[in-house]
JSON list of C-alpha atoms in Angstrom, two decimals:
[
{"chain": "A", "resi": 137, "resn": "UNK", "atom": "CA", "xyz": [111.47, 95.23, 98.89]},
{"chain": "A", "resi": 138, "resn": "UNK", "atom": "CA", "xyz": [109.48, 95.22, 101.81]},
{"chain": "A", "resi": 139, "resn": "UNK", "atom": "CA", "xyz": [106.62, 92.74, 102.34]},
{"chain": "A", "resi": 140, "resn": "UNK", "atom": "CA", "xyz": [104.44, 90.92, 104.46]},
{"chain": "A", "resi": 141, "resn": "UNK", "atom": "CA", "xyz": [103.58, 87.11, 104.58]},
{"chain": "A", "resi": 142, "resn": "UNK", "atom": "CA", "xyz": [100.46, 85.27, 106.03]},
{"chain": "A", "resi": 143, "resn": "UNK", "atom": "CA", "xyz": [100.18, 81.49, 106.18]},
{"chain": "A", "resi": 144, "resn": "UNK", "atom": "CA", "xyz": [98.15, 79.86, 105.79]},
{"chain": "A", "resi": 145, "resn": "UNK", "atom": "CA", "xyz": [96.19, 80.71, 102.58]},
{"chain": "A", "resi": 146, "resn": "UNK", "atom": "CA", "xyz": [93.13, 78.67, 103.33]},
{"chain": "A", "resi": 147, "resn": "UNK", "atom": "CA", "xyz": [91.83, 77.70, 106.96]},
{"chain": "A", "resi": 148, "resn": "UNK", "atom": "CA", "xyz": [89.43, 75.27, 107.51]},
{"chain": "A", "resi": 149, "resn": "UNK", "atom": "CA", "xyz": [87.43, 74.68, 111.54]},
{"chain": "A", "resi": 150, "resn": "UNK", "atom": "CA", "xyz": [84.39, 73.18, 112.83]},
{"chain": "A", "resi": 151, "resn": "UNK", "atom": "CA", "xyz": [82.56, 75.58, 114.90]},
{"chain": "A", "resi": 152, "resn": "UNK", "atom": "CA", "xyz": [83.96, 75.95, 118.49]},
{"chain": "A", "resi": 153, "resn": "UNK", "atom": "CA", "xyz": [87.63, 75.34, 117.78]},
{"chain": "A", "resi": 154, "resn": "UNK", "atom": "CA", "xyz": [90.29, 78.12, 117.48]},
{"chain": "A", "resi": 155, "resn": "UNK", "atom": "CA", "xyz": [91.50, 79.89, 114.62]},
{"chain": "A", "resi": 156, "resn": "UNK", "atom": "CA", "xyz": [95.36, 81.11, 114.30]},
{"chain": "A", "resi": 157, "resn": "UNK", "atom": "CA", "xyz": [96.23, 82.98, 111.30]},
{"chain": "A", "resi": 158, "resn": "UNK", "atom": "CA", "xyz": [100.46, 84.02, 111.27]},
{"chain": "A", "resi": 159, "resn": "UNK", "atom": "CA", "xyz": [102.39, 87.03, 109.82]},
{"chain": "A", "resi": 160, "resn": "UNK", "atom": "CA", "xyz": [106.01, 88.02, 109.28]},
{"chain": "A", "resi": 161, "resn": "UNK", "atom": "CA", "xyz": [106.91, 91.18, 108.13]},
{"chain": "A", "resi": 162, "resn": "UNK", "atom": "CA", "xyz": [110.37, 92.75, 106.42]},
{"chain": "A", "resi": 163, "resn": "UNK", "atom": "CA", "xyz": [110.76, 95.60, 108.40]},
{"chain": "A", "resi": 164, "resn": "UNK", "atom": "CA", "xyz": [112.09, 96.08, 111.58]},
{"chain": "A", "resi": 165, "resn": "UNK", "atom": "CA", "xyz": [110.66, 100.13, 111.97]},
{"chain": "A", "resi": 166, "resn": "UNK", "atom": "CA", "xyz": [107.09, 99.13, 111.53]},
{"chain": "A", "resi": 167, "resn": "UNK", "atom": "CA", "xyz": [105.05, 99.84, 114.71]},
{"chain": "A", "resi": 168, "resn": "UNK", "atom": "CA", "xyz": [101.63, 98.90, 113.46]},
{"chain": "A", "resi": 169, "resn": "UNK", "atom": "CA", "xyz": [99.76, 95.95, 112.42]},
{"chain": "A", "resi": 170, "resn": "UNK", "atom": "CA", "xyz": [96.21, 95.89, 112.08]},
{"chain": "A", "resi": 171, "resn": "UNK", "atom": "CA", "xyz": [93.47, 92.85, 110.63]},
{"chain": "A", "resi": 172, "resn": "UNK", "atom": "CA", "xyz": [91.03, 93.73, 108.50]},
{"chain": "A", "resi": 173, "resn": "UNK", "atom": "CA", "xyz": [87.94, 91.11, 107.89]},
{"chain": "A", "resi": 174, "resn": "UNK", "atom": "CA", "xyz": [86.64, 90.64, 104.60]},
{"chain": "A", "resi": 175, "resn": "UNK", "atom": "CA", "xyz": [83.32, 89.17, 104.01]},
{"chain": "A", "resi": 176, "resn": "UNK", "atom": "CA", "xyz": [82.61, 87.91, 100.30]},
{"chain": "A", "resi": 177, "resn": "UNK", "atom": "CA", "xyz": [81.36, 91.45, 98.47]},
{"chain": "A", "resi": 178, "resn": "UNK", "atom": "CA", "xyz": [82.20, 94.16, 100.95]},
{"chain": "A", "resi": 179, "resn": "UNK", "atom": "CA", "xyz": [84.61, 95.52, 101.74]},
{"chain": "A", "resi": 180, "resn": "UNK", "atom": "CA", "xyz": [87.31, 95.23, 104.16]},
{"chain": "A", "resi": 181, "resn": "UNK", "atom": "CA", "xyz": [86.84, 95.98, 108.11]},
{"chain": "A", "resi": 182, "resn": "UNK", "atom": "CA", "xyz": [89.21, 96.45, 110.80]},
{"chain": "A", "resi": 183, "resn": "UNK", "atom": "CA", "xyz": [88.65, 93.99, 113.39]},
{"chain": "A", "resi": 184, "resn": "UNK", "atom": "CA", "xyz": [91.58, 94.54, 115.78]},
{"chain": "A", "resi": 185, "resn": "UNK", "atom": "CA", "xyz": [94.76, 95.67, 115.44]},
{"chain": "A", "resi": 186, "resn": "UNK", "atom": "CA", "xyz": [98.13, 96.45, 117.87]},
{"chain": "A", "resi": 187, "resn": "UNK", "atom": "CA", "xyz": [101.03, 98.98, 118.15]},
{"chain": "A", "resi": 188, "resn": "UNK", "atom": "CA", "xyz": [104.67, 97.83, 119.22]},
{"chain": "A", "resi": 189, "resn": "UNK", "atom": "CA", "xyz": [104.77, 99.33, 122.53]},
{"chain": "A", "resi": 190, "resn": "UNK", "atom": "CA", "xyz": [102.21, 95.98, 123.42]},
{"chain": "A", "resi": 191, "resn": "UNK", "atom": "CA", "xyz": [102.71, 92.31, 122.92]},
{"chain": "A", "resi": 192, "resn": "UNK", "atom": "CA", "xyz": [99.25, 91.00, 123.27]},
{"chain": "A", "resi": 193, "resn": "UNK", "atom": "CA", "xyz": [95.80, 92.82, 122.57]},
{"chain": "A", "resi": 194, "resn": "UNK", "atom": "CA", "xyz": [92.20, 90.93, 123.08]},
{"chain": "A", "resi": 195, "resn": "UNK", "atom": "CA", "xyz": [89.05, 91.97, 122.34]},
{"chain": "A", "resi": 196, "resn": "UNK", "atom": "CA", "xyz": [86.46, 89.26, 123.07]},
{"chain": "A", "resi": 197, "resn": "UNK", "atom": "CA", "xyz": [87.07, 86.21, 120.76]},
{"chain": "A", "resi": 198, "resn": "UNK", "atom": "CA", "xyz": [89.36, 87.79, 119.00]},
{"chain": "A", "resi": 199, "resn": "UNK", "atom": "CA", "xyz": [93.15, 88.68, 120.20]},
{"chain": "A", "resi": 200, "resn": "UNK", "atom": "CA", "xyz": [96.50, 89.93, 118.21]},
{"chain": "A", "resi": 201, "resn": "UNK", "atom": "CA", "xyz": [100.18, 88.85, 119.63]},
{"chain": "A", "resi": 202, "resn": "UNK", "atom": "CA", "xyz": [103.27, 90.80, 118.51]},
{"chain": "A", "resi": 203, "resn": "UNK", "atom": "CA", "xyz": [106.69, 89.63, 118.81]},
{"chain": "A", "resi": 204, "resn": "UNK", "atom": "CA", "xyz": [108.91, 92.61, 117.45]},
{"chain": "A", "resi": 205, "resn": "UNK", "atom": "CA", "xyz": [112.20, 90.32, 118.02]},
{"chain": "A", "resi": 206, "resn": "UNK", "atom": "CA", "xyz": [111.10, 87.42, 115.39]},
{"chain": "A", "resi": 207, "resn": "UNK", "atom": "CA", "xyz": [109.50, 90.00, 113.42]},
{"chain": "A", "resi": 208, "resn": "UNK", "atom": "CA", "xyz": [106.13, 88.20, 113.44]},
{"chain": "A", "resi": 209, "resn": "UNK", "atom": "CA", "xyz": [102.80, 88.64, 114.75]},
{"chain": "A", "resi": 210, "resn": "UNK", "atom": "CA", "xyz": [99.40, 86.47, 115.19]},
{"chain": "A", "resi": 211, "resn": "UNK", "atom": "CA", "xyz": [95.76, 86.63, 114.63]},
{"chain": "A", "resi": 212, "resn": "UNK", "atom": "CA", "xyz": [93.45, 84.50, 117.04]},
{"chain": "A", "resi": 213, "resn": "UNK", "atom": "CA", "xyz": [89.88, 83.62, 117.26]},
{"chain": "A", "resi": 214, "resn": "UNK", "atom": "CA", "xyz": [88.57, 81.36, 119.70]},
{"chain": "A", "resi": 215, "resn": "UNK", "atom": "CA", "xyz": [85.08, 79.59, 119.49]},
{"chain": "A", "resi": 216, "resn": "UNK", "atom": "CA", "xyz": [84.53, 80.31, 115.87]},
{"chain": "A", "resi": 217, "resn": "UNK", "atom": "CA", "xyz": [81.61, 80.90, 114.67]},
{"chain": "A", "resi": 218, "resn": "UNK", "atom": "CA", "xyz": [80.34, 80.40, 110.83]},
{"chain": "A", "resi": 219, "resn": "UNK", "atom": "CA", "xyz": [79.43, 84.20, 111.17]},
{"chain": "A", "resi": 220, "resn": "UNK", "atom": "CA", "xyz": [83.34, 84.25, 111.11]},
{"chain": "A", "resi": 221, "resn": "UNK", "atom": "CA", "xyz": [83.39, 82.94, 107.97]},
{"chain": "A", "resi": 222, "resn": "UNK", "atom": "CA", "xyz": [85.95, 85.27, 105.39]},
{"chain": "A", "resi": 223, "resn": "UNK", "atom": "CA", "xyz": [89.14, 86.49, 104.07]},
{"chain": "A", "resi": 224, "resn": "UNK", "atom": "CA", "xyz": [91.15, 87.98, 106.72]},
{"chain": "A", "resi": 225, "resn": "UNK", "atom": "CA", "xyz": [94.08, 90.49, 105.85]},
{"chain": "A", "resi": 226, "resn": "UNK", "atom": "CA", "xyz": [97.07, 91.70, 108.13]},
{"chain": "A", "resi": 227, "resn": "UNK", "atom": "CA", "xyz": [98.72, 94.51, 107.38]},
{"chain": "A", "resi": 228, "resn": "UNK", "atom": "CA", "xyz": [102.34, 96.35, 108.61]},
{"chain": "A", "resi": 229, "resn": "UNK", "atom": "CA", "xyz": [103.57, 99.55, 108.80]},
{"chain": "A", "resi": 230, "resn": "UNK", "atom": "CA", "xyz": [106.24, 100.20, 106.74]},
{"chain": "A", "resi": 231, "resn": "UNK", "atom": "CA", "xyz": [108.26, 103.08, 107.56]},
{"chain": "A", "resi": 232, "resn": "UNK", "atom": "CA", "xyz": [110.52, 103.13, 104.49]},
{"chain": "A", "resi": 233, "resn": "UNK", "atom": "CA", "xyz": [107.40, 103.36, 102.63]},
{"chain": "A", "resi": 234, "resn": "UNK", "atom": "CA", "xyz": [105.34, 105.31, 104.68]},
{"chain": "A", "resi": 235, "resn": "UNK", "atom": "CA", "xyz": [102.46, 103.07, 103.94]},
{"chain": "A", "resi": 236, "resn": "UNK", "atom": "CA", "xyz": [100.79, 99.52, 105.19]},
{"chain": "A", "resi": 237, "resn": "UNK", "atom": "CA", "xyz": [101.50, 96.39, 103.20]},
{"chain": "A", "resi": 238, "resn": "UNK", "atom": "CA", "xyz": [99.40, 94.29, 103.04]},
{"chain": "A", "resi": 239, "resn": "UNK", "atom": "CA", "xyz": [99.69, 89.83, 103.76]},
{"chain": "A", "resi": 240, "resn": "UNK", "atom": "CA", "xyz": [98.06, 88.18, 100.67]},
{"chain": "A", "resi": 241, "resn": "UNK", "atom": "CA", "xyz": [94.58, 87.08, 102.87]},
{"chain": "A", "resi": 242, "resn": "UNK", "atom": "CA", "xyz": [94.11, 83.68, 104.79]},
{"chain": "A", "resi": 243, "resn": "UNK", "atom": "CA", "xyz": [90.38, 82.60, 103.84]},
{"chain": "A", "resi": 244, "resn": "UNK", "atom": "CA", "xyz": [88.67, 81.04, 106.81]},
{"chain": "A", "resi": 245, "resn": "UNK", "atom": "CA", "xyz": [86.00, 78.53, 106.55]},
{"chain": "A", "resi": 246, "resn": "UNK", "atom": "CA", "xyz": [83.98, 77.79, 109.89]},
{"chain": "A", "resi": 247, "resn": "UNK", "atom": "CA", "xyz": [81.98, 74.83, 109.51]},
{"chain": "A", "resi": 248, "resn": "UNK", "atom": "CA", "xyz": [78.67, 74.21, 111.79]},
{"chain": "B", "resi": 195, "resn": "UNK", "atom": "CA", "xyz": [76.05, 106.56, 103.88]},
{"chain": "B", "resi": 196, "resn": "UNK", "atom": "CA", "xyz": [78.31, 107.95, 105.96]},
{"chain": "B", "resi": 197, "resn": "UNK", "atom": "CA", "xyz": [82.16, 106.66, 106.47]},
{"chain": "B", "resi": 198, "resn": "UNK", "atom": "CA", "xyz": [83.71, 106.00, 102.95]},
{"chain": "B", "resi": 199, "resn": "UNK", "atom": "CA", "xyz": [81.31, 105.60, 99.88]},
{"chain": "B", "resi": 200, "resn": "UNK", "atom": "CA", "xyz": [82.32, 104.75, 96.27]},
{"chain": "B", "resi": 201, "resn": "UNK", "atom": "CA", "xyz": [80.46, 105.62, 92.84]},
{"chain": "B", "resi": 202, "resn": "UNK", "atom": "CA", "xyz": [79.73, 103.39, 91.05]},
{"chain": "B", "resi": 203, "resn": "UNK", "atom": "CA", "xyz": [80.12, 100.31, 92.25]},
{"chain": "B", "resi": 204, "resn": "UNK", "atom": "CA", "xyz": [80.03, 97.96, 89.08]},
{"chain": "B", "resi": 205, "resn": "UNK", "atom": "CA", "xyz": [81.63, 99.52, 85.92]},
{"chain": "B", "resi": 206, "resn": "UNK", "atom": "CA", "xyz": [82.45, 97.49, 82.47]},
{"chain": "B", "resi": 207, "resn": "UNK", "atom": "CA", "xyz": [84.32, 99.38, 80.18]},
{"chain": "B", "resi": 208, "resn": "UNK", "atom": "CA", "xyz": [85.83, 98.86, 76.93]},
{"chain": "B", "resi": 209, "resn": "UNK", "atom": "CA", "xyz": [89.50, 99.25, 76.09]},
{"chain": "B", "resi": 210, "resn": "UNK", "atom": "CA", "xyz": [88.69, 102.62, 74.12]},
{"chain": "B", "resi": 211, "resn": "UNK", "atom": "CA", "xyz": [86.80, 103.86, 76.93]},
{"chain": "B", "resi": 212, "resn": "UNK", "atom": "CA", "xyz": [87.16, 106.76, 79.47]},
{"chain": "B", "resi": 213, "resn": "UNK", "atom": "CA", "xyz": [85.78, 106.43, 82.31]},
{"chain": "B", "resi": 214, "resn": "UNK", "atom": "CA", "xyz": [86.02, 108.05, 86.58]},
{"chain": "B", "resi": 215, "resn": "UNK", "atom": "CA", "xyz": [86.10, 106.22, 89.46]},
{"chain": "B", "resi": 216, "resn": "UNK", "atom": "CA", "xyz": [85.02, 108.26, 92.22]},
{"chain": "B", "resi": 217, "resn": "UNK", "atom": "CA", "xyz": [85.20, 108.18, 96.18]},
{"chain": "B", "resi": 218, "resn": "UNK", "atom": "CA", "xyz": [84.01, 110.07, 99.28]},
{"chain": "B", "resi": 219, "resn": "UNK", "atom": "CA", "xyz": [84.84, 109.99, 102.70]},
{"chain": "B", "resi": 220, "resn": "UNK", "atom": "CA", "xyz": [82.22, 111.52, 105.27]},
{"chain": "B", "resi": 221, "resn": "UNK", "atom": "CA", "xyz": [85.17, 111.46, 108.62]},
{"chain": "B", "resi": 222, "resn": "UNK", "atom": "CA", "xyz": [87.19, 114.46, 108.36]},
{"chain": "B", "resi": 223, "resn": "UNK", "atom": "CA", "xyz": [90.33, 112.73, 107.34]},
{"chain": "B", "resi": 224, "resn": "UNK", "atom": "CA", "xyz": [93.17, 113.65, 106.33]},
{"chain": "B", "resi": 225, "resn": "UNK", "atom": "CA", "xyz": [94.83, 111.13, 103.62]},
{"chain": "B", "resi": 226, "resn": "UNK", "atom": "CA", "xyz": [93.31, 109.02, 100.61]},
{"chain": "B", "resi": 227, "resn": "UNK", "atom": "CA", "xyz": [93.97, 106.23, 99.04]},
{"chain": "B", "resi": 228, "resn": "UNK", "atom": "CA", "xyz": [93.60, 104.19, 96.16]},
{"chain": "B", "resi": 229, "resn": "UNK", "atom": "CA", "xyz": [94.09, 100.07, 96.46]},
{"chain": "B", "resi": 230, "resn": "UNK", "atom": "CA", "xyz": [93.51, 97.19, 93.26]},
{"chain": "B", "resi": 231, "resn": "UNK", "atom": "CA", "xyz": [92.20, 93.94, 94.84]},
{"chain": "B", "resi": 232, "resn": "UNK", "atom": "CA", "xyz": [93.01, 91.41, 92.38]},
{"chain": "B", "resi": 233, "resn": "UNK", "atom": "CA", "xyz": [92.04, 87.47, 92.99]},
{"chain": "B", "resi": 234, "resn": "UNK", "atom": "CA", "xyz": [94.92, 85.87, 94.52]},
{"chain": "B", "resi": 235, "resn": "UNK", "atom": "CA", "xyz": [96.85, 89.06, 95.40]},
{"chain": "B", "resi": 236, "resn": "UNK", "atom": "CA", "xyz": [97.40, 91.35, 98.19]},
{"chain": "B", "resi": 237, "resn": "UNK", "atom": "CA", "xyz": [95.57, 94.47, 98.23]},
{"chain": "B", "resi": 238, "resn": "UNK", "atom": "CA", "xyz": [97.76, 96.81, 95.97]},
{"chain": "B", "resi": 239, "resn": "UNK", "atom": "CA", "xyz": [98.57, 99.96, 97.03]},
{"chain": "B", "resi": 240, "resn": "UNK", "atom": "CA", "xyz": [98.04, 102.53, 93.51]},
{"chain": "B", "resi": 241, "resn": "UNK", "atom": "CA", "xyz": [98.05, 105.98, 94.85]},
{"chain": "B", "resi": 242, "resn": "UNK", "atom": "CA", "xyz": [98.59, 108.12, 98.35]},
{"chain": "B", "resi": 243, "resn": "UNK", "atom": "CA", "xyz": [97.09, 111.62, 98.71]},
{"chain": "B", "resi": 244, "resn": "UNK", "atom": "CA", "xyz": [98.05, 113.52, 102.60]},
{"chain": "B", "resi": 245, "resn": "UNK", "atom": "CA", "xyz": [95.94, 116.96, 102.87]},
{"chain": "B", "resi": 246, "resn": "UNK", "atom": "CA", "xyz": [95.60, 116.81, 98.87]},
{"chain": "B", "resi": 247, "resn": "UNK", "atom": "CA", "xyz": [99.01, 116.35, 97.87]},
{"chain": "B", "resi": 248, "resn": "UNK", "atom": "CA", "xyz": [100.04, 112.76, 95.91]},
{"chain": "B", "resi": 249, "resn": "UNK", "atom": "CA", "xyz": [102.81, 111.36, 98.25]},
{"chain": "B", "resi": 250, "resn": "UNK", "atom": "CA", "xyz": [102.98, 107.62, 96.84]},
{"chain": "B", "resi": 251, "resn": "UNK", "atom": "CA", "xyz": [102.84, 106.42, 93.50]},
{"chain": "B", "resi": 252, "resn": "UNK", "atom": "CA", "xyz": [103.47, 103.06, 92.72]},
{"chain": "B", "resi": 253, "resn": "UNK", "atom": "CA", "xyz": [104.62, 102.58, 89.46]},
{"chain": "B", "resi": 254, "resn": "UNK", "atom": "CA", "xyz": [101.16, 102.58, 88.32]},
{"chain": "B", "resi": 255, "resn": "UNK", "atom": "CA", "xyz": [100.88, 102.59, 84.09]},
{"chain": "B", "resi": 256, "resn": "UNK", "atom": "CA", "xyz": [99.68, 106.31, 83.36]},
{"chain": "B", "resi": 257, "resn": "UNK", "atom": "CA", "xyz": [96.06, 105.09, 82.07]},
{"chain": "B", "resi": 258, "resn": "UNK", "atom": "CA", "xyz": [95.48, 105.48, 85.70]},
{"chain": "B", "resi": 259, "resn": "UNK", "atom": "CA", "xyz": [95.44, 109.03, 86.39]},
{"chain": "B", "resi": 260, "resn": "UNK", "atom": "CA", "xyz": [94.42, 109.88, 90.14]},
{"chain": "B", "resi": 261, "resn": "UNK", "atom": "CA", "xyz": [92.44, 113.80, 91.12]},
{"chain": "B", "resi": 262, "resn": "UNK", "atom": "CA", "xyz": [92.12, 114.63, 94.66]},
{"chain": "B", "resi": 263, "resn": "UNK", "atom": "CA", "xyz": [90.44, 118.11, 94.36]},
{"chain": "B", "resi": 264, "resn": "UNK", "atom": "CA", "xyz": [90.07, 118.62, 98.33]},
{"chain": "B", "resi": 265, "resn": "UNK", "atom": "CA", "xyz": [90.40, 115.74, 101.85]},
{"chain": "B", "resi": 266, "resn": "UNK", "atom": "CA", "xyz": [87.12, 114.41, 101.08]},
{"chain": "B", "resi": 267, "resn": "UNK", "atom": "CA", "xyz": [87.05, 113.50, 97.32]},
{"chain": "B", "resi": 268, "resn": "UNK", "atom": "CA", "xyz": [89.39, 111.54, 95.38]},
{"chain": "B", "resi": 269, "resn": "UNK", "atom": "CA", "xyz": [88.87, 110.59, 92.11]},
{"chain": "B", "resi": 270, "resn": "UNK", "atom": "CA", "xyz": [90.62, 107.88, 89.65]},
{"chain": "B", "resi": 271, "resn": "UNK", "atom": "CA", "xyz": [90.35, 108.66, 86.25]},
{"chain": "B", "resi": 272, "resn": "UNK", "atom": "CA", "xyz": [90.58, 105.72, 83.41]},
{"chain": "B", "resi": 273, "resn": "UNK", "atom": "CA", "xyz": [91.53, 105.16, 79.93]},
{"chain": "B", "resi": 274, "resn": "UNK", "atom": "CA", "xyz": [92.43, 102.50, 77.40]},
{"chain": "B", "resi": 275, "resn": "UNK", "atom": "CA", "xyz": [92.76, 99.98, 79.94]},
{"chain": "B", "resi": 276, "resn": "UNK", "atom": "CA", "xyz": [93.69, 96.13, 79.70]},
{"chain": "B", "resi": 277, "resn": "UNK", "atom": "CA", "xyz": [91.47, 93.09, 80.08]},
{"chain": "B", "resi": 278, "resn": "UNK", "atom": "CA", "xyz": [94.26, 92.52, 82.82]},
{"chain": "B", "resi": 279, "resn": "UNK", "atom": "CA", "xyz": [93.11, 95.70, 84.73]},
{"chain": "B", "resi": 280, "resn": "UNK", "atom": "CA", "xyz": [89.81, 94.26, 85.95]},
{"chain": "B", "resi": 281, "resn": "UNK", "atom": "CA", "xyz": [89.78, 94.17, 89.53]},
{"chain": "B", "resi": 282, "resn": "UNK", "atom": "CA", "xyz": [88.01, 95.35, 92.92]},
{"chain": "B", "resi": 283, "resn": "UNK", "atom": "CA", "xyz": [88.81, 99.06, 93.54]},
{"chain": "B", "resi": 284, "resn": "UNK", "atom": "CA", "xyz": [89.02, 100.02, 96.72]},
{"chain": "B", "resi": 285, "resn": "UNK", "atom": "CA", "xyz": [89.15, 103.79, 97.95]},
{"chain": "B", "resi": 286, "resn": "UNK", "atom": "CA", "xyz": [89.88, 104.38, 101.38]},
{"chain": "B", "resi": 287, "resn": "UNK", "atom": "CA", "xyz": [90.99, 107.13, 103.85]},
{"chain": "B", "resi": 288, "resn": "UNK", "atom": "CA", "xyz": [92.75, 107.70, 107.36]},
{"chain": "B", "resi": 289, "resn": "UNK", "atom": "CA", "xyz": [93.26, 110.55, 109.80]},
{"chain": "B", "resi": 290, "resn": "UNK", "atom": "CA", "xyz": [96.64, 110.85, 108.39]},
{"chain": "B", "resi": 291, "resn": "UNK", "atom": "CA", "xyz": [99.37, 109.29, 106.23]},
{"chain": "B", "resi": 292, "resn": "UNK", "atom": "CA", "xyz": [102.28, 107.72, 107.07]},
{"chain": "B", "resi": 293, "resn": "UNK", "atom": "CA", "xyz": [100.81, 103.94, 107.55]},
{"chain": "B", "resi": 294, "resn": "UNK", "atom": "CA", "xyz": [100.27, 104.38, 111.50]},
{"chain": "B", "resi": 295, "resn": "UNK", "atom": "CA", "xyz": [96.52, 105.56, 111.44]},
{"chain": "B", "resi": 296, "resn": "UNK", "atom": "CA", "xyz": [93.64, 103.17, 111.11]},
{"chain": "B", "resi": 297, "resn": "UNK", "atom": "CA", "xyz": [92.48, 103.17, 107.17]},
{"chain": "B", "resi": 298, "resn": "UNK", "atom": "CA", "xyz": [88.52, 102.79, 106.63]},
{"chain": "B", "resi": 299, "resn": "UNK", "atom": "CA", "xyz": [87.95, 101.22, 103.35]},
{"chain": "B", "resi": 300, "resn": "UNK", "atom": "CA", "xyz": [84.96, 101.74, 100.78]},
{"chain": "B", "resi": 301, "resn": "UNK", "atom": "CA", "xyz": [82.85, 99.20, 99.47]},
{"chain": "B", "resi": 302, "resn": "UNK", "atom": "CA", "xyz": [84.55, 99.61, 95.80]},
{"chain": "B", "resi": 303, "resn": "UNK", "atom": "CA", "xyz": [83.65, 99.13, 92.56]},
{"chain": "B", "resi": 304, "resn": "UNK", "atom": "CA", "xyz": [84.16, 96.36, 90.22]},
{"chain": "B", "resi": 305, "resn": "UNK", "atom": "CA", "xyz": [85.47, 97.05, 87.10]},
{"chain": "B", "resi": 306, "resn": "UNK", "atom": "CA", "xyz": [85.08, 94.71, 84.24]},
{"chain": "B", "resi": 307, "resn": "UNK", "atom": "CA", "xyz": [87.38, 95.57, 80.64]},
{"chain": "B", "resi": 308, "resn": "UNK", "atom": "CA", "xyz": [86.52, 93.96, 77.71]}
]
């Protein structure tokens, strides 16, 4: 079936440095792909997220690349922060489904 | 609360038990949804609702019985569940269906069977 994989699982930084979290998806329809932010006992928020018709969206620290080709798409946060500390999720649209799948959650540690 | 709110938000249960999950969402949306957030899994998708009507369903075990009486309300009724069915509940809604419309999530409840 249809599914989405993140890598990696766990991510470890010291404050400062960059953060890359990685997707690939199944389908070659879906035209959306948002991250959602998890913080330990709430629930999940969407930080960012980018439609096919763009190959790079930014929003402060925090910026999503799409390549529709390889099927694959990026999460990036520069000069983490501990406040960044969580679970992060990324998600595809699956057309055959009609629903987003969901990547199995990349847990990021930022250490001061 | 506005957005997406959840009642309640810690349940235990017993395997005999019946009890409802319920969830409302304060943005005018259109679609609902149900999601189990297991440790070590991805967010499971349980049940879709689009202007009321139950458009995904997958392959969830019948003790799982959805309600969506109107857009804003959706309900998830339980009974005779498995110790294995302890999870993170999430409800949570979008302007539409179809997977292309930004989903807002509720803070869930956690259910605990015994």
């Amino acid at each position: 079936g249809e599914n989405v994989e993140q890598h990696p699982s766990t991510l470890s930084v010291q404050e400062g440095d960059s953060a890359v979290i990685k997707c690939t998806y199944s389908d070659s329809a879906s035209n959306y792909f948002p991250w959602y932010k998890q913080e330990l006992g709430k629930r999940p928020q969407l930080i960012i997220d980018i439609r096919s018709n763009v190959g790079e969206k930014k929003d402060q620290r925090i910026a999503v690349t799409l390549n529709k080709t390889a099927k694959h798409f990026s999460l990036h946060i520069t000069e983490t922060q501990p406040e960044d500390s969580a679970v992060y999720f990324c998600a595809a649209s699956m057309r055959s489904q009609g629903n987003l799948i969901f990547g199995k959650g990349t847990k990021l540690s930022v250490k001061p | 609360e506005t957005g997406v709110t959840q009642t309640p938000r810690h349940l235990v249960m017993g395997m005999t038990n019946k009890k409802s999950l319920k969830c409302e969402q304060h943005l005018g949306h259109n679609a609902m949804y149900w999601y189990k957030q297991s440790a070590k899994k991805p967010l499971e998708l349980m049940f879709v609702y689009n202007f009321k009507e139950q458009t995904e369903n997958n392959s969830v075990p019948s003790r799982f019985s959805p309600e969506c009486p109107n857009s804003s309300h959706l309900f998830l009724h339980l009974h005779t569940l498995q110790p294995e069915d302890s999870a993170l509940y999430l409800c949570a809604s979008s302007q539409s269906g179809g997977g292309t419309d930004t989903q807002y999530f509720g803070p869930g409840t956690r259910l605990t069977v015994l």
